[in-house]
Short mmCIF file of C-alpha atoms in Angstrom, two decimals:
data_model
loop_
_atom_site.label_atom_id
_atom_site.label_comp_id
_atom_site.label_asym_id
_atom_site.label_seq_id
_atom_site.Cartn_x
_atom_site.Cartn_y
_atom_site.Cartn_z
CA UNK A 1 -17.16 15.29 23.24
CA UNK A 2 -14.82 17.02 25.71
CA UNK A 3 -13.71 20.22 23.96
CA UNK A 4 -10.74 22.37 24.83
CA UNK A 5 -13.05 25.02 26.28
CA UNK A 6 -15.00 22.47 28.34
CA UNK A 7 -11.83 21.03 29.81
CA UNK A 8 -10.54 24.52 30.60
CA UNK A 9 -13.79 25.52 32.30
CA UNK A 10 -13.85 22.33 34.39
CA UNK A 11 -10.28 22.94 35.49
CA UNK A 12 -11.12 26.56 36.33
CA UNK A 13 -14.04 25.47 38.51
CA UNK A 14 -11.85 22.98 40.39
CA UNK A 15 -9.10 25.54 40.99
CA UNK A 16 -11.53 28.27 42.09
CA UNK A 17 -13.08 25.93 44.65
CA UNK A 18 -9.70 25.71 46.40
CA UNK A 19 -9.30 29.43 46.81
CA UNK A 20 -6.09 31.49 46.70
CA UNK A 21 -3.77 28.60 47.69
CA UNK A 22 -4.18 27.23 44.16
CA UNK A 23 -3.78 30.59 42.44
CA UNK A 24 -0.63 29.44 40.64
CA UNK A 25 -2.62 26.83 38.71
CA UNK A 26 -3.52 27.86 35.14
CA UNK A 27 -6.78 26.22 33.95
CA UNK A 28 -5.60 26.13 30.35
CA UNK A 29 -2.40 24.35 31.30
CA UNK A 30 -4.40 21.78 33.25
CA UNK A 31 -6.69 21.24 30.27
CA UNK A 32 -3.70 20.80 27.97
CA UNK A 33 -2.07 18.22 30.21
CA UNK A 34 -5.35 16.32 30.51
CA UNK A 35 -5.83 16.28 26.73
CA UNK A 36 -2.26 15.08 26.28
CA UNK A 37 -2.95 12.14 28.61
CA UNK A 38 -6.31 10.85 27.40
CA UNK A 39 -5.77 7.28 28.62
CA UNK A 40 -4.91 6.91 32.30
CA UNK A 41 -4.56 3.11 32.35
CA UNK A 42 -4.01 0.19 30.02
CA UNK A 43 -7.58 -0.94 30.74
CA UNK A 44 -8.85 2.40 29.41
CA UNK A 45 -6.95 1.64 26.21
CA UNK A 46 -8.21 -1.97 25.99
CA UNK A 47 -11.84 -0.87 26.34
CA UNK A 48 -11.45 1.93 23.81
CA UNK A 49 -9.65 -0.17 21.19
CA UNK A 50 -11.93 -3.22 21.64
CA UNK A 51 -14.86 -1.04 20.60
CA UNK A 52 -12.95 0.12 17.53
CA UNK A 53 -12.08 -3.43 16.54
CA UNK A 54 -15.68 -4.63 16.95
CA UNK A 55 -16.88 -1.75 14.78
CA UNK A 56 -14.31 -2.66 12.13
CA UNK A 57 -15.43 -6.30 12.19
CA UNK A 58 -19.04 -5.24 11.65
CA UNK A 59 -17.96 -2.94 8.83
CA UNK A 60 -16.11 -5.81 7.14
CA UNK A 61 -19.20 -8.03 7.41
CA UNK A 62 -21.10 -5.42 5.42
CA UNK A 63 -18.37 -4.98 2.81
CA UNK A 64 -15.13 -7.00 2.58
CA UNK A 65 -13.44 -3.96 1.05
CA UNK A 66 -13.31 -2.70 4.65
CA UNK A 67 -10.52 -5.03 5.70
CA UNK A 68 -7.91 -3.97 8.26
CA UNK A 69 -4.11 -4.13 8.34
CA UNK A 70 -1.16 -4.08 10.71
CA UNK A 71 2.61 -4.39 10.85
CA UNK A 72 4.54 -6.17 13.58
CA UNK A 73 6.58 -3.87 15.85
CA UNK A 74 9.36 -4.90 18.24
CA UNK A 75 9.84 -1.55 19.99
CA UNK A 76 7.62 1.31 21.09
CA UNK A 77 9.46 3.79 18.86
CA UNK A 78 8.84 1.62 15.78
CA UNK A 79 5.11 1.44 16.56
CA UNK A 80 4.99 5.17 17.20
CA UNK A 81 6.71 6.10 13.94
CA UNK A 82 4.45 3.75 12.04
CA UNK A 83 1.29 5.42 13.35
CA UNK A 84 2.71 8.94 12.86
CA UNK A 85 3.48 8.02 9.25
CA UNK A 86 0.00 6.58 8.71
CA UNK A 87 -1.63 9.77 10.01
CA UNK A 88 0.69 11.87 7.83
CA UNK A 89 0.03 9.93 4.62
CA UNK A 90 -3.63 8.93 5.04
CA UNK A 91 -5.06 11.45 7.50
CA UNK A 92 -6.49 8.79 9.80
CA UNK A 93 -5.39 5.70 11.70
CA UNK A 94 -8.71 3.95 11.16
CA UNK A 95 -8.46 0.27 10.14
CA UNK A 96 -4.72 0.22 10.88
CA UNK A 97 -3.52 -1.66 13.95
CA UNK A 98 -0.28 -2.85 15.53
CA UNK A 99 0.75 -6.48 15.74
CA UNK A 100 2.85 -7.88 18.55
CA UNK A 101 4.71 -10.97 17.38
CA UNK A 102 5.85 -13.65 19.81
CA UNK A 103 8.62 -14.42 17.31
CA UNK A 104 10.00 -10.88 17.57
CA UNK A 105 9.70 -10.87 21.37
CA UNK A 106 11.71 -14.10 21.49
CA UNK A 107 14.27 -12.96 18.93
CA UNK A 108 14.74 -9.38 20.14
CA UNK A 109 13.27 -8.68 23.58
CA UNK A 110 14.32 -11.59 25.80
CA UNK A 111 16.84 -11.18 28.61
CA UNK A 112 18.38 -14.45 27.38
CA UNK A 113 19.27 -12.78 24.08
CA UNK A 114 18.06 -14.01 20.68
CA UNK A 115 15.87 -17.10 21.05
CA UNK A 116 13.95 -19.36 18.67
CA UNK A 117 10.17 -18.99 18.49
CA UNK A 118 9.49 -21.75 21.01
CA UNK A 119 7.95 -19.87 23.97
CA UNK A 120 11.32 -19.85 25.73
CA UNK A 121 11.28 -16.11 26.43
CA UNK A 122 9.98 -14.57 29.64
CA UNK A 123 6.20 -14.43 29.53
CA UNK A 124 6.29 -11.01 31.21
CA UNK A 125 8.13 -9.58 28.20
CA UNK A 126 4.89 -9.71 26.20
CA UNK A 127 2.79 -7.41 28.43
CA UNK A 128 5.90 -5.26 28.92
CA UNK A 129 6.09 -4.65 25.16
CA UNK A 130 2.35 -3.89 24.98
CA UNK A 131 2.80 -1.26 27.69
CA UNK A 132 5.87 0.13 25.91
CA UNK A 133 4.05 0.41 22.59
CA UNK A 134 1.18 2.32 24.15
CA UNK A 135 3.56 4.58 26.10
CA UNK A 136 5.12 5.64 22.79
CA UNK A 137 1.72 6.04 21.08
CA UNK A 138 0.47 8.24 23.92
CA UNK A 139 3.65 10.29 23.66
CA UNK A 140 2.92 10.77 19.94
CA UNK A 141 -0.47 12.20 20.95
CA UNK A 142 1.11 14.53 23.48
CA UNK A 143 3.73 15.76 21.03
CA UNK A 144 1.26 16.48 18.22
CA UNK A 145 -1.11 18.26 20.59
CA UNK A 146 1.78 20.32 21.96
CA UNK A 147 2.43 21.56 18.43
CA UNK A 148 -1.25 22.49 18.09
CA UNK A 149 -1.19 24.35 21.43
CA UNK A 150 1.85 26.29 20.20
CA UNK A 151 0.05 27.06 16.93
CA UNK A 152 -2.94 28.38 18.89
CA UNK A 153 -0.75 30.50 21.18
CA UNK A 154 1.10 32.04 18.24
CA UNK A 155 -2.21 32.94 16.59
CA UNK A 156 -3.40 34.59 19.83
CA UNK A 157 -0.22 36.61 20.13
CA UNK A 158 -0.68 37.76 16.53
CA UNK A 159 -4.33 38.64 17.17
CA UNK A 160 -5.41 36.22 14.42
CA UNK A 161 -8.73 34.87 15.72
CA UNK A 162 -9.44 32.86 12.60
CA UNK A 163 -6.16 30.94 12.86
CA UNK A 164 -6.65 30.55 16.61
CA UNK A 165 -10.09 29.01 16.12
CA UNK A 166 -8.76 26.75 13.37
CA UNK A 167 -6.10 25.44 15.75
CA UNK A 168 -8.68 24.90 18.47
CA UNK A 169 -10.86 22.96 16.03
CA UNK A 170 -7.90 20.69 15.28
CA UNK A 171 -7.46 20.13 19.02
CA UNK A 172 -11.15 19.38 19.56
CA UNK A 173 -11.19 16.91 16.65
CA UNK A 174 -7.80 15.36 17.35
CA UNK A 175 -7.49 11.67 16.42
CA UNK A 176 -5.36 9.60 18.74
CA UNK A 177 -2.44 7.45 17.63
CA UNK A 178 -3.68 4.77 20.04
CA UNK A 179 -4.98 1.85 17.97
CA UNK A 180 -5.79 -1.82 18.62
CA UNK A 181 -2.93 -4.24 19.19
CA UNK A 182 -3.31 -7.89 18.22
CA UNK A 183 -1.08 -9.52 20.83
CA UNK A 184 0.46 -12.98 20.50
CA UNK A 185 0.17 -15.16 23.62
CA UNK A 186 1.72 -18.12 21.76
CA UNK A 187 0.18 -21.37 23.08
CA UNK A 188 -0.58 -19.85 26.47
CA UNK A 189 2.74 -20.39 28.28
CA UNK A 190 1.54 -23.34 30.36
CA UNK A 191 -1.81 -24.71 31.46
CA UNK A 192 -5.10 -22.82 31.33
CA UNK A 193 -4.41 -21.07 34.67
CA UNK A 194 -1.07 -19.81 33.34
CA UNK A 195 -2.86 -18.61 30.20
CA UNK A 196 -5.46 -16.75 32.28
CA UNK A 197 -2.82 -15.03 34.43
CA UNK A 198 -0.77 -13.91 31.44
CA UNK A 199 -3.88 -12.79 29.53
CA UNK A 200 -4.79 -10.55 32.48
CA UNK A 201 -1.37 -8.91 32.39
CA UNK A 202 -1.66 -8.35 28.65
CA UNK A 203 -5.13 -6.83 28.95
CA UNK A 204 -4.09 -4.62 31.86
CA UNK A 205 -1.25 -3.36 29.65
CA UNK A 206 -3.78 -2.39 26.96
CA UNK A 207 -4.38 -5.43 24.71
CA UNK A 208 -7.93 -5.64 23.37
CA UNK A 209 -7.18 -8.64 21.16
CA UNK A 210 -5.29 -11.80 22.07
CA UNK A 211 -4.17 -14.43 19.58
CA UNK A 212 -3.70 -17.98 20.89
CA UNK A 213 -2.62 -21.10 19.00
CA UNK A 214 -3.45 -24.79 19.36
CA UNK A 215 0.07 -26.12 19.71
CA UNK A 216 1.35 -27.86 22.83
CA UNK A 217 2.68 -25.09 25.05
CA UNK A 218 5.94 -26.74 26.10
CA UNK A 219 6.61 -28.08 22.61
CA UNK A 220 5.65 -24.92 20.69
CA UNK A 221 7.34 -24.32 17.35
CA UNK A 222 7.29 -21.39 14.95
CA UNK A 223 4.31 -21.77 12.60
CA UNK A 224 6.66 -21.90 9.61
CA UNK A 225 8.90 -24.64 10.95
CA UNK A 226 8.59 -28.39 11.21
CA UNK A 227 7.82 -30.50 14.29
CA UNK A 228 4.55 -28.83 15.32
CA UNK A 229 2.40 -30.72 17.84
CA UNK A 230 -1.26 -29.83 18.41
CA UNK A 231 -3.49 -30.34 21.45
CA UNK A 232 -6.96 -31.90 21.58
CA UNK A 233 -9.85 -29.50 21.16
CA UNK A 234 -10.90 -29.66 24.81
CA UNK A 235 -7.48 -28.41 25.91
CA UNK A 236 -7.53 -25.54 23.43
CA UNK A 237 -11.09 -24.52 24.30
CA UNK A 238 -10.13 -24.39 27.98
CA UNK A 239 -7.50 -21.77 27.10
CA UNK A 240 -9.98 -19.80 25.01
CA UNK A 241 -12.26 -19.82 28.06
CA UNK A 242 -9.37 -18.66 30.24
CA UNK A 243 -8.75 -15.65 27.98
CA UNK A 244 -12.45 -14.77 27.87
CA UNK A 245 -12.71 -14.92 31.66
CA UNK A 246 -9.71 -12.60 31.88
CA UNK A 247 -11.40 -10.07 29.58
CA UNK A 248 -14.68 -10.26 31.51
CA UNK A 249 -13.03 -10.02 34.94
CA UNK A 250 -11.31 -6.81 33.88
CA UNK A 251 -14.45 -5.30 32.34
CA UNK A 252 -13.34 -5.53 28.71
CA UNK A 253 -16.60 -7.17 27.69
CA UNK A 254 -15.99 -6.93 23.96
CA UNK A 255 -12.38 -8.12 23.98
CA UNK A 256 -11.43 -10.08 20.87
CA UNK A 257 -9.96 -13.61 20.76
CA UNK A 258 -8.16 -14.89 17.68
CA UNK A 259 -8.01 -18.71 17.58
CA UNK A 260 -5.03 -19.85 15.55
CA UNK A 261 -4.74 -23.37 14.17
CA UNK A 262 -1.42 -24.85 13.10
CA UNK A 263 -3.02 -28.12 12.05
CA UNK A 264 -2.29 -27.61 8.35
CA UNK A 265 1.41 -28.12 9.03
CA UNK A 266 1.24 -30.12 12.26
CA UNK A 267 1.48 -33.88 11.90
CA UNK A 268 1.68 -34.85 15.57
CA UNK A 269 -0.33 -34.88 18.78
CA UNK A 270 1.00 -35.28 22.28
CA UNK A 271 -2.17 -36.62 23.83
CA UNK A 272 -5.01 -38.93 22.87
CA UNK A 273 -8.16 -37.47 24.41
CA UNK A 274 -10.79 -39.65 26.11
CA UNK A 275 -14.07 -39.94 24.24
CA UNK A 276 -17.16 -39.74 26.44
CA UNK A 277 -19.79 -40.36 23.79
CA UNK A 278 -19.98 -41.36 20.16
CA UNK A 279 -19.15 -38.50 17.79
CA UNK A 280 -17.88 -36.11 20.46
CA UNK A 281 -14.88 -33.84 19.93
CA UNK A 282 -12.43 -36.38 21.29
CA UNK A 283 -13.64 -39.07 18.90
CA UNK A 284 -13.50 -36.66 15.96
CA UNK A 285 -9.92 -35.72 16.90
CA UNK A 286 -8.87 -39.34 17.35
CA UNK A 287 -10.31 -40.28 13.96
CA UNK A 288 -7.33 -38.52 12.37
CA UNK A 289 -4.75 -40.61 14.23
CA UNK A 290 -2.58 -42.79 12.04
CA UNK A 291 -2.08 -46.40 13.00
CA UNK A 292 -2.19 -50.06 12.26
CA UNK A 293 -5.43 -51.97 12.61
CA UNK A 294 -5.13 -54.64 15.29
CA UNK A 295 -6.77 -57.98 14.55
CA UNK A 296 -4.67 -60.11 16.89
CA UNK A 297 -2.81 -59.57 20.16
CA UNK A 298 0.22 -61.06 18.47
CA UNK A 299 0.60 -57.74 16.65
CA UNK A 300 1.18 -56.00 20.00
CA UNK A 301 4.48 -55.87 21.86
CA UNK A 302 5.43 -54.58 25.30
CA UNK A 303 4.57 -50.91 25.68
CA UNK A 304 2.20 -50.81 22.72
CA UNK A 305 -1.21 -49.26 23.11
CA UNK A 306 -4.46 -49.57 21.19
CA UNK A 307 -7.59 -47.45 20.90
CA UNK A 308 -10.99 -48.27 19.49
CA UNK A 309 -12.07 -46.12 16.55
CA UNK A 310 -15.58 -47.02 15.51
CA UNK A 311 -15.63 -50.76 14.96
CA UNK A 312 -11.85 -51.03 14.57
CA UNK A 313 -9.02 -51.42 17.05
CA UNK A 314 -6.02 -49.27 16.11
CA UNK A 315 -2.42 -49.29 17.32
CA UNK A 316 -1.45 -45.60 17.00
CA UNK A 317 1.72 -44.74 15.10
CA UNK A 318 4.06 -43.36 17.75
CA UNK A 319 7.49 -41.81 17.53
CA UNK A 320 10.32 -42.78 19.83
CA UNK A 321 9.48 -39.80 22.07
CA UNK A 322 5.88 -40.97 22.48
CA UNK A 323 4.27 -38.41 20.18
CA UNK A 324 1.43 -39.76 18.06
CA UNK A 325 1.27 -39.22 14.30
CA UNK A 326 -1.77 -38.06 12.36
CA UNK A 327 -2.79 -39.65 9.09
CA UNK A 328 -1.12 -38.01 6.09
CA UNK A 329 -3.11 -35.48 4.05
CA UNK A 330 -5.59 -34.76 6.86
CA UNK A 331 -4.31 -31.28 7.71
CA UNK A 332 -7.05 -29.35 5.93
CA UNK A 333 -9.82 -31.45 7.48
CA UNK A 334 -8.32 -30.90 10.92
CA UNK A 335 -8.07 -27.16 10.27
CA UNK A 336 -11.77 -27.00 9.38
CA UNK A 337 -12.73 -28.91 12.51
CA UNK A 338 -10.46 -26.72 14.67
CA UNK A 339 -11.93 -23.51 13.30
CA UNK A 340 -15.57 -24.50 13.56
CA UNK A 341 -15.17 -25.62 17.15
CA UNK A 342 -13.23 -22.52 18.13
CA UNK A 343 -15.93 -20.22 16.76
CA UNK A 344 -18.65 -22.32 18.36
CA UNK A 345 -16.90 -21.99 21.71
CA UNK A 346 -16.07 -18.35 22.19
CA UNK A 347 -13.44 -17.32 19.63
CA UNK A 348 -14.15 -14.26 17.48
CA UNK A 349 -11.63 -14.55 14.65
CA UNK A 350 -9.57 -17.31 13.07
CA UNK A 351 -5.92 -17.57 12.11
CA UNK A 352 -4.97 -20.35 9.70
CA UNK A 353 -1.22 -20.75 9.36
CA UNK A 354 -0.57 -21.82 5.76
CA UNK A 355 2.60 -22.85 3.98
CA UNK A 356 2.15 -20.38 1.10
CA UNK A 357 0.11 -17.26 0.25
CA UNK A 358 -2.42 -18.77 -2.14
CA UNK A 359 -5.88 -17.20 -2.25
CA UNK A 360 -7.47 -20.29 -3.79
CA UNK A 361 -6.18 -22.54 -1.03
CA UNK A 362 -7.28 -20.19 1.74
CA UNK A 363 -10.71 -19.65 0.18
CA UNK A 364 -11.34 -23.38 -0.19
CA UNK A 365 -10.77 -23.86 3.55
CA UNK A 366 -12.77 -20.79 4.59
CA UNK A 367 -15.71 -21.79 2.42
CA UNK A 368 -15.89 -25.14 4.22
CA UNK A 369 -15.85 -23.36 7.57
CA UNK A 370 -18.52 -20.90 6.43
CA UNK A 371 -20.81 -23.77 5.47
CA UNK A 372 -21.22 -24.19 9.23
CA UNK A 373 -20.23 -20.74 10.55
CA UNK A 374 -21.28 -18.19 7.89
CA UNK A 375 -19.71 -15.26 9.76
CA UNK A 376 -16.22 -16.75 9.96
CA UNK A 377 -13.43 -14.20 9.45
CA UNK A 378 -9.67 -14.58 9.31
CA UNK A 379 -6.61 -12.81 10.57
CA UNK A 380 -3.95 -13.76 8.02
CA UNK A 381 -0.18 -13.71 8.31
CA UNK A 382 1.34 -12.16 5.19
CA UNK A 383 4.50 -13.80 6.39
CA UNK A 384 8.10 -12.87 5.53
CA UNK A 385 8.69 -16.64 5.78
CA UNK A 386 7.06 -16.90 2.35
CA UNK A 387 9.16 -16.14 -0.71
CA UNK A 388 6.47 -13.90 -2.18
CA UNK A 389 8.29 -13.25 -5.45
CA UNK A 390 8.91 -16.93 -6.22
CA UNK A 391 5.49 -18.07 -4.99
CA UNK A 392 3.55 -15.65 -7.15
CA UNK A 393 5.72 -16.08 -10.22
CA UNK A 394 5.17 -19.81 -9.95
CA UNK A 395 1.43 -19.27 -9.51
CA UNK A 396 1.35 -17.22 -12.71
CA UNK A 397 3.52 -19.82 -14.48
CA UNK A 398 1.12 -22.61 -13.47
CA UNK A 399 -1.93 -20.58 -14.48
CA UNK A 400 -0.44 -19.73 -17.88
CA UNK A 401 0.54 -23.35 -18.43
CA UNK A 402 -3.01 -24.48 -17.62
CA UNK A 403 -4.37 -21.89 -20.04
CA UNK A 404 -2.11 -23.15 -22.81
CA UNK A 405 0.09 -20.04 -22.94
CA UNK A 406 3.68 -20.34 -24.10
CA UNK A 407 5.99 -20.52 -21.06
CA UNK A 408 9.01 -21.93 -22.87
CA UNK A 409 11.19 -18.94 -21.99
CA UNK A 410 10.70 -19.52 -18.24
CA UNK A 411 12.26 -22.10 -15.91
CA UNK A 412 9.79 -22.59 -13.07
CA UNK A 413 12.35 -23.37 -10.37
CA UNK A 414 14.54 -20.37 -11.30
CA UNK A 415 11.84 -17.70 -11.46
CA UNK A 416 13.36 -15.81 -8.54
CA UNK A 417 16.25 -14.77 -10.80
CA UNK A 418 16.66 -11.09 -11.71
CA UNK A 419 16.77 -12.26 -15.32
CA UNK A 420 12.96 -12.44 -15.18
CA UNK A 421 12.30 -9.09 -13.49
CA UNK A 422 11.36 -7.28 -16.71
CA UNK A 423 9.20 -10.07 -18.14
CA UNK A 424 5.40 -10.07 -18.54
CA UNK A 425 5.21 -13.00 -16.12
CA UNK A 426 6.99 -11.03 -13.39
CA UNK A 427 4.75 -8.02 -14.03
CA UNK A 428 1.60 -10.08 -13.59
CA UNK A 429 3.00 -11.71 -10.46
CA UNK A 430 3.76 -8.29 -8.94
CA UNK A 431 0.24 -7.12 -9.74
CA UNK A 432 -1.17 -10.18 -7.97
CA UNK A 433 1.01 -9.41 -4.94
CA UNK A 434 -0.13 -5.78 -4.97
CA UNK A 435 -3.79 -6.84 -4.98
CA UNK A 436 -3.35 -9.81 -2.67
CA UNK A 437 -4.85 -8.21 0.43
CA UNK A 438 -7.84 -6.70 -1.36
CA UNK A 439 -8.54 -9.88 -3.33
CA UNK A 440 -8.06 -12.19 -0.34
CA UNK A 441 -10.37 -10.03 1.77
CA UNK A 442 -13.07 -10.34 -0.89
CA UNK A 443 -12.56 -13.97 -1.84
CA UNK A 444 -11.14 -15.72 1.22
CA UNK A 445 -12.79 -14.09 4.24
CA UNK A 446 -9.68 -12.27 5.48
CA UNK A 447 -10.70 -9.42 7.79
CA UNK A 448 -7.21 -8.51 8.94
CA UNK A 449 -3.92 -8.67 7.05
CA UNK A 450 -0.70 -8.42 8.99
CA UNK A 451 3.00 -8.85 8.41
CA UNK A 452 4.52 -10.42 11.50
CA UNK A 453 8.16 -9.38 11.20
CA UNK A 454 8.47 -6.47 8.75
CA UNK A 455 10.32 -4.04 11.02
CA UNK A 456 12.84 -6.75 11.93
CA UNK A 457 13.72 -6.95 8.23
CA UNK A 458 13.59 -3.20 7.54
CA UNK A 459 15.92 -2.53 10.48
CA UNK A 460 18.37 -5.10 9.15
CA UNK A 461 18.19 -3.79 5.56
CA UNK A 462 18.57 -0.11 6.44
CA UNK A 463 21.43 -0.87 8.83
CA UNK A 464 23.21 -2.92 6.18
CA UNK A 465 22.93 -0.10 3.66
CA UNK A 466 24.12 2.53 6.13
CA UNK A 467 27.06 0.39 7.27
CA UNK A 468 28.10 -0.28 3.66
CA UNK A 469 28.07 3.42 2.77
CA UNK A 470 29.26 5.10 5.98
CA UNK A 471 32.21 2.78 6.58
CA UNK A 472 32.99 2.76 2.86
CA UNK A 473 33.94 5.40 0.33
CA UNK A 474 30.83 7.55 0.88
CA UNK A 475 31.70 8.28 4.51
CA UNK A 476 29.42 10.89 6.07
CA UNK A 477 27.65 11.35 2.73
CA UNK A 478 26.27 7.83 3.20
CA UNK A 479 24.29 9.11 6.19
CA UNK A 480 23.44 12.54 4.84
CA UNK A 481 22.30 11.45 1.37
CA UNK A 482 20.56 8.20 2.23
CA UNK A 483 19.12 9.09 5.65
CA UNK A 484 18.96 12.73 6.75
CA UNK A 485 18.28 14.32 3.37
CA UNK A 486 15.46 11.85 2.78
CA UNK A 487 14.06 12.44 6.28
CA UNK A 488 13.87 16.17 5.64
CA UNK A 489 12.37 15.89 2.16
CA UNK A 490 9.85 13.21 3.17
CA UNK A 491 8.79 15.25 6.18
CA UNK A 492 9.72 12.70 8.84
CA UNK A 493 9.01 14.11 12.27
CA UNK A 494 11.94 12.24 13.82
CA UNK A 495 14.46 14.43 11.94
CA UNK A 496 13.86 16.71 14.95
CA UNK A 497 14.84 13.95 17.31
CA UNK A 498 14.94 16.25 20.38
CA UNK A 499 11.34 17.23 19.80
CA UNK A 500 10.40 13.59 19.23
CA UNK A 501 11.98 12.59 22.53
CA UNK A 502 9.85 15.14 24.43
CA UNK A 503 12.20 18.11 24.80
CA UNK A 504 9.60 20.71 23.74
CA UNK A 505 6.93 19.20 25.98
CA UNK A 506 9.41 19.34 28.83
CA UNK A 507 9.94 23.04 28.13
CA UNK A 508 6.19 23.63 28.32
CA UNK A 509 5.96 21.80 31.63
CA UNK A 510 8.87 23.80 33.06
CA UNK A 511 7.02 26.97 32.10
CA UNK A 512 3.80 25.68 33.69
CA UNK A 513 5.65 24.84 36.90
CA UNK A 514 8.25 27.65 37.14
CA UNK A 515 6.83 30.49 35.07
CA UNK A 516 9.21 33.03 33.56
CA UNK A 517 12.23 31.63 35.42
CA UNK A 518 12.01 28.27 33.62
CA UNK A 519 15.27 27.14 32.01
CA UNK A 520 14.19 25.96 28.56
CA UNK A 521 16.05 24.03 25.85
CA UNK A 522 14.21 25.28 22.77
CA UNK A 523 15.75 28.72 22.39
CA UNK A 524 17.47 30.29 19.41
CA UNK A 525 20.66 28.27 19.88
CA UNK A 526 18.89 24.91 19.61
CA UNK A 527 20.31 23.21 16.52
CA UNK A 528 16.88 21.71 15.77
CA UNK A 529 16.01 25.13 14.40
CA UNK A 530 18.03 24.15 11.30
CA UNK A 531 15.20 21.84 10.28
CA UNK A 532 12.01 23.26 8.82
CA UNK A 533 9.96 20.07 9.33
#
């Protein structure tokens, strides 16, 4: 471990070697700047965080109570504040990641303005957000360390060696805010070469984990919308290979790939793959195609096509746009096949996009996968597209009904109503929601729980409340009572927004560079001194 004293001594040796021309350099200041900039490149971050994620995966394999979590962030400041809050409340960032959602990039970060989740945004906006997130996380490190340096200096000036050593111990044992990011590459933004090139950019920006889905790239839809079209396994595996090659080329040997399947809700395919031998992947994929058995050429008309499936000749069911329909009620079987083949061909984790948050449903699929791949683990989207309140109240309603309990006072389709908020059914549903992540990790193989779009919704909700109060009768009290007063009392660092933006670090640097003549902003007349946080 590189301690404060070690760094200072190394800097002193370097400066002394240069003689009197470097006399203005202070070894301690050099050491401080080096500690505040632990990661010089995005690749340094990707290698560091990949190791953390692999350790967490191994820990989960030993005990599913060791699951991990993340929240989706659409801006570097949001990610930074999330990790600062986690360190404040829990003392460590371990097992907590960031999630980068393609939906939020499309909706909030595209130069075209708000876009649907259909891979229409600039592909470069994804690595740009990864870099932005890590820039803000590194700044959080620098800011917190700057406070510790100040604490150590004040103890020195007071001659308090015990407090000085305590501050130095905090510096030596400092835990970074830099954590793994699970980054969404959608369906790869083109062919496998396009996927490889974008994956490289994402990894170079710091991504240790890339999530890729099996939809058709140029027909990609949000996982919670209709009209999804999947690709044959060979096409998807080629993109998994492309991502792995990108990791290996850049020296991130333990980079993590999350293979997402949308087959549960996808009823269409764009392409019928060519089978090379009986029972191969193409034949297994084609077996799910819906169609009419052909017994006579008279059944065929101009433009029709037929494929042989086993001993039968089938005319695939095609839409007017040429897309081919899968047989109904085959989604789960296709999901299982997708997942097994992804894990057998280089993927590390699975993502199954479901239509509701139901532990029993997820577990039934995972158990089938684990019959073949016992180590299968999921990343699961605790999606805001689910109506969690209604879903879980209906789950409790159905369970009570099956158990013979009296549910006469409840109307299943109206359980979202506030009229039910104080009922025993609502209380049990809320308890199931509270325990969902823990229970799903234990029962359904979920290693990582994430919410894709939470900060999109929290930004909208808090802005709505502020607008209602500030522009209404409360006026300035709407801000003071509902924002600033709460910031101060909850100990939010950003109440000192000048400090958060780097003003104090800038003062330190001015002093390093200019000495006593430095013009600093943090004097007695700085209004931030009104805040005790």
